[in-house]
Short mmCIF file of C-alpha atoms in Angstrom, two decimals:
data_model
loop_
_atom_site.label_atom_id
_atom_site.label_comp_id
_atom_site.label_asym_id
_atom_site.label_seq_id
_atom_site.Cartn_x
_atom_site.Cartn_y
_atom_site.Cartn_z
CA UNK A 3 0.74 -5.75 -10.19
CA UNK A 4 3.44 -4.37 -8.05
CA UNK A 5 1.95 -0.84 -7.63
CA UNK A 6 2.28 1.27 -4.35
CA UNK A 7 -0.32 4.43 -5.13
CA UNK A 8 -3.75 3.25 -6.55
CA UNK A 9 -5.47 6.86 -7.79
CA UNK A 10 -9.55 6.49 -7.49
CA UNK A 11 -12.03 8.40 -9.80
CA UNK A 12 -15.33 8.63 -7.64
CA UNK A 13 -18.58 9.39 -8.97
CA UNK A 14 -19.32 5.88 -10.65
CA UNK A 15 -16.51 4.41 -9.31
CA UNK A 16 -16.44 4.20 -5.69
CA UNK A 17 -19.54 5.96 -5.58
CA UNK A 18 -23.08 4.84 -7.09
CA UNK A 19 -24.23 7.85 -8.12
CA UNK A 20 -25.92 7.06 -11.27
CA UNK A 21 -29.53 6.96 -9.89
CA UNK A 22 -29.05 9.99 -8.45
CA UNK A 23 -28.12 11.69 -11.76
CA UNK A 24 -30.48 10.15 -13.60
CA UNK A 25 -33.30 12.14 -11.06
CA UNK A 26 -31.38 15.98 -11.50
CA UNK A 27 -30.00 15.80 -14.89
CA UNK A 28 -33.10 17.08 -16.88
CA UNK A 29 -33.55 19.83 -13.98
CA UNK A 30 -30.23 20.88 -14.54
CA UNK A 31 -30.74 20.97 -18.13
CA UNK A 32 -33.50 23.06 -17.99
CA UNK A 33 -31.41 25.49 -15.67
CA UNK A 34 -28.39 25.84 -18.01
CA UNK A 35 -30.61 26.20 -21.03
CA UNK A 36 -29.26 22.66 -22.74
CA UNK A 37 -30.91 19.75 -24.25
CA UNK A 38 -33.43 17.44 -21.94
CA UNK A 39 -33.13 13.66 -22.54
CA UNK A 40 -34.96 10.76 -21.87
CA UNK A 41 -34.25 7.76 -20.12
CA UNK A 42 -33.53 6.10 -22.90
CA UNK A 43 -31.49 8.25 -24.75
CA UNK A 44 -29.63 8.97 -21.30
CA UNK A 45 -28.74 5.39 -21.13
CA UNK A 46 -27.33 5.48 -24.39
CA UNK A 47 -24.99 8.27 -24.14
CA UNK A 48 -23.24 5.60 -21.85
CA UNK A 49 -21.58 4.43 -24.83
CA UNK A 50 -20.11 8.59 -26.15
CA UNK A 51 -17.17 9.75 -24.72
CA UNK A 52 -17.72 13.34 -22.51
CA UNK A 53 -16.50 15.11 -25.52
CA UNK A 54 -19.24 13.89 -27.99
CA UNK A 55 -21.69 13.97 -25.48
CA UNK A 56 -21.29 17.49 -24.70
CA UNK A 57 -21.75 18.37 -28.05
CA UNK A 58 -25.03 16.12 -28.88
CA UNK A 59 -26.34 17.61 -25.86
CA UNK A 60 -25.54 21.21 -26.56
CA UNK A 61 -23.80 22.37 -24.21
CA UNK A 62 -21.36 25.51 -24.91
CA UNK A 63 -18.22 24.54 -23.25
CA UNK A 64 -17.79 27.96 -21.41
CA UNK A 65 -20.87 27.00 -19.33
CA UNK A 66 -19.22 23.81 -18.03
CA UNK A 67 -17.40 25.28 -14.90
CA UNK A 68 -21.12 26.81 -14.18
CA UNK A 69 -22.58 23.87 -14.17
CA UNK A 70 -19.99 21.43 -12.30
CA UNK A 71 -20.48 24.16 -9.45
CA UNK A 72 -23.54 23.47 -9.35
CA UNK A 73 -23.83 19.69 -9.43
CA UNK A 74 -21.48 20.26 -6.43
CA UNK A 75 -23.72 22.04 -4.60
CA UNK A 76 -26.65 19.68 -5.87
CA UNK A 77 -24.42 16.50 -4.24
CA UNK A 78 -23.33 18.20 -1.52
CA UNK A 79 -27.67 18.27 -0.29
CA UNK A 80 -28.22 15.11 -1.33
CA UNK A 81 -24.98 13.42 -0.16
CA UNK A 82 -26.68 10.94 2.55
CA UNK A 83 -28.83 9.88 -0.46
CA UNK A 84 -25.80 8.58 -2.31
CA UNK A 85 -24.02 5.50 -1.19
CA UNK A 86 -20.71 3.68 -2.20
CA UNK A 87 -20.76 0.22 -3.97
CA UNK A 88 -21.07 -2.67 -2.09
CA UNK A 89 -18.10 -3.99 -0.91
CA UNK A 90 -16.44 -0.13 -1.49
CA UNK A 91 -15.19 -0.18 2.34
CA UNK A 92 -14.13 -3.64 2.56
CA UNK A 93 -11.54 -3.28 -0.40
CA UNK A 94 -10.51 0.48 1.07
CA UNK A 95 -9.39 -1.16 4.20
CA UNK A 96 -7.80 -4.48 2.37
CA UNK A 97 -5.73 -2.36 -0.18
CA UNK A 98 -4.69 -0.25 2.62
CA UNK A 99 -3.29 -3.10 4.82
CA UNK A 100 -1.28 -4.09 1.78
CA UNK A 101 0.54 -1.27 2.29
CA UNK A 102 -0.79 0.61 -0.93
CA UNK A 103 -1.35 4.25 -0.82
CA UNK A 104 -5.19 5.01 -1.47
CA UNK A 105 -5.87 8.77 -3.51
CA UNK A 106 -9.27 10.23 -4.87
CA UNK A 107 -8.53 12.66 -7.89
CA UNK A 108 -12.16 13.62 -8.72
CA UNK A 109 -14.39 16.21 -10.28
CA UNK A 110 -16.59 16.49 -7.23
CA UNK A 111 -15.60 18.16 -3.93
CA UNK A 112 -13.53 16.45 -1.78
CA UNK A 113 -15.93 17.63 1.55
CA UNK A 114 -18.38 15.46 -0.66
CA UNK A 115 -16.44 13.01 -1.47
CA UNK A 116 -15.40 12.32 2.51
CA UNK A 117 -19.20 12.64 3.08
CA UNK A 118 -20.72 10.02 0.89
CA UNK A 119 -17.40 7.76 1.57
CA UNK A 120 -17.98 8.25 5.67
CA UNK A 121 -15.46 8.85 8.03
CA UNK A 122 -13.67 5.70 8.82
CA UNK A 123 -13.75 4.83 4.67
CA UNK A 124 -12.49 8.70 3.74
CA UNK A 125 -9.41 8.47 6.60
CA UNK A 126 -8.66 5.69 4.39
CA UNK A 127 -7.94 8.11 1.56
CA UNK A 128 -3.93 9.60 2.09
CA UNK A 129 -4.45 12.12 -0.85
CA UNK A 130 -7.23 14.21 -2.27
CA UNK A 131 -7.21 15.99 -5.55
CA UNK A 132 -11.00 17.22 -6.21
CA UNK A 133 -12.37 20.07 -7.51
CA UNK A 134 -10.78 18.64 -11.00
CA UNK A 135 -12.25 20.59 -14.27
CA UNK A 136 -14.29 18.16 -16.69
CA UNK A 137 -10.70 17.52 -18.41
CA UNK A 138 -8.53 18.57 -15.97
CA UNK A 139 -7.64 15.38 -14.21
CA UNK A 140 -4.12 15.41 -15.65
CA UNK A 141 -2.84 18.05 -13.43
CA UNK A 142 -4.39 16.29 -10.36
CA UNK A 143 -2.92 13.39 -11.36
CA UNK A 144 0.42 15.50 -11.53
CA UNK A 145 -0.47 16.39 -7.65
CA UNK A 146 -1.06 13.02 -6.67
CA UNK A 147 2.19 11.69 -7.70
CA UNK A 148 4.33 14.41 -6.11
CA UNK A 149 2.42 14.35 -2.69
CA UNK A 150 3.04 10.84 -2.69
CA UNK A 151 6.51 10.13 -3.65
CA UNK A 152 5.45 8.18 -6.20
CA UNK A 153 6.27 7.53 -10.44
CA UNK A 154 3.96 7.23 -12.65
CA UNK A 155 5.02 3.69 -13.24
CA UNK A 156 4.43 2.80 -9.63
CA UNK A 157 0.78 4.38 -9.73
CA UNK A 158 -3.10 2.73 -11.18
CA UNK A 159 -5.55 4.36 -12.08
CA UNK A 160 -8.79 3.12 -11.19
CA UNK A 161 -11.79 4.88 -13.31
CA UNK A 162 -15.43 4.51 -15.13
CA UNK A 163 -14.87 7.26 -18.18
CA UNK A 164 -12.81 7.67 -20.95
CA UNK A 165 -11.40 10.61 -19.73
CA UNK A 166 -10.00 9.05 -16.73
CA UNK A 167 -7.83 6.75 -19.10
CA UNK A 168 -6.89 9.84 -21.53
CA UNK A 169 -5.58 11.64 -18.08
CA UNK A 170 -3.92 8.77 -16.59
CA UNK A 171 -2.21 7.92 -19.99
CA UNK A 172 -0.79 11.56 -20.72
CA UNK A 173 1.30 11.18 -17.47
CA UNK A 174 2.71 7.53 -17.91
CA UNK A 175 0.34 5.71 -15.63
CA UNK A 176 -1.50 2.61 -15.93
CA UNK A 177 -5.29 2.60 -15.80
CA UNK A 178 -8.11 0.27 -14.66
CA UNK A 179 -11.11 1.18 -16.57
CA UNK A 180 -14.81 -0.39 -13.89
CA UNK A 181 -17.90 -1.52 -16.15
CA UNK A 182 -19.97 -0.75 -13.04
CA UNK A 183 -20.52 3.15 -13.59
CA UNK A 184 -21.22 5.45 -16.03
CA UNK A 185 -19.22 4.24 -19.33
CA UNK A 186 -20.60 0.87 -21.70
CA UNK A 187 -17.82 -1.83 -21.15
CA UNK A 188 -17.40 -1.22 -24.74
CA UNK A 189 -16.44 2.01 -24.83
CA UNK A 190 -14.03 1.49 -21.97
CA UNK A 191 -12.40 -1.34 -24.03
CA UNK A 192 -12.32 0.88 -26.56
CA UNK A 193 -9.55 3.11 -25.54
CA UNK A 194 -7.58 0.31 -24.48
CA UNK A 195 -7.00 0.67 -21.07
CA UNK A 196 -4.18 -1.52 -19.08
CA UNK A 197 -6.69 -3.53 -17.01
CA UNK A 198 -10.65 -3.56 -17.17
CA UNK A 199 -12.61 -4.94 -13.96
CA UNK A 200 -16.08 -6.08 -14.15
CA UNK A 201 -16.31 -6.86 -10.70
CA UNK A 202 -14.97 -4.89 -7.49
CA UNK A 203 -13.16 -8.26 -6.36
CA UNK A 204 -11.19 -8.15 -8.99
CA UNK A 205 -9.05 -4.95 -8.28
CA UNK A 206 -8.25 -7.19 -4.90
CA UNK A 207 -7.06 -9.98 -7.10
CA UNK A 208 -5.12 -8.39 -9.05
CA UNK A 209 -3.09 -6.57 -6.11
CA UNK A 210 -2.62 -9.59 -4.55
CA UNK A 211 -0.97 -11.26 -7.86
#
């Protein structure tokens, strides 16, 4: 592939987090005064994109900064619950003795981010850009590029949601959309994305092609 930054999302991503939500998201719901769900249903907003969801969930988008503090706050206690896809470290350190340049652009905190991922995983990581509003990720991406010396061209983006391919794509760079976390495979295919891994190996591959 010939790239020299590879940009991570994190939560479903590198991170499995997905149990996790499942447990808080009706307790958050409840909090912020928007629709409850049940498993079921919650498993089949995995095929909406954020935008659609939002709205079959009824959530007024002013409330959304309120409520990504919060999850913050919520992962943040429950961090050493959380862990990283297997194999997560192992392709960190590979990728990184190939000489590519690891970054995390991410909704979540980066202090939780470099919790869940551990220290010797997070030192990994050259550039952080967290804190990202729940369609902000363009800017970050923006960030990411400049701290790094880096074109767009030169960069992947390595994500589990539709809006990590819309972000990626307004700045020129390529994206790998993961069936592992939070988005159907379909969906992902969807929106056409350069590359789509089923498996963590094959981001490895790839590289090394």
């Amino acid at each position: 592939m010939g790239y020299r930054l590879i940009i991570f999302d994190f939560d479903g991503t590198l991170a499995d987090s997905a149990d996790w939500f499942r447990g808080i998201f009706n307790d958050v719901a409840r909090r912020y005064g928007f629709r409850s769900v049940s498993a079921e249903e919650l498993e089949s907003l995995r095929g909406q994109d954020t935008r659609t969801i939002i709205a079959r969930l009824g959530v007024p988008m002013w409330k959304m900064p309120f409520i990504a503090a919060h999850m913050r706050k919520l992962v943040a206690r429950d961090a050493h619950r959380i862990p990283t896809f297997p194999g997560v470290e192992a392709m960190l350190e590979q990728l990184e003795a190939r000489g590519i340049t690891l970054a995390v652009v991410s909704s979540n905190a980066e202090e939780n981010v470099r919790r869940v991922l551990g220290p010797v995983a997070s030192a990994r990581i050259r550039h952080y850009a967290c804190g990202a509003g729940i369609f902000g990720k363009r800017s970050k991406f923006r960030k990411v590029l400049k701290a790094a010396g880096v074109r767009p061209g030169e960069a992947l983006s390595v994500g589990d949601e539709v809006r990590d391919i819309e972000a990626a794509v307004a700045e020129g760079i390529a994206t790998a959309a993961v069936t592992w976390g939070y988005a159907t495979e379909a969906l992902l295919r969807s929106r056409a994305p350069t590359v789509v891994f089923t498996r963590l190996e094959e981001l490895l591959q790839a590289v090394a092609a």
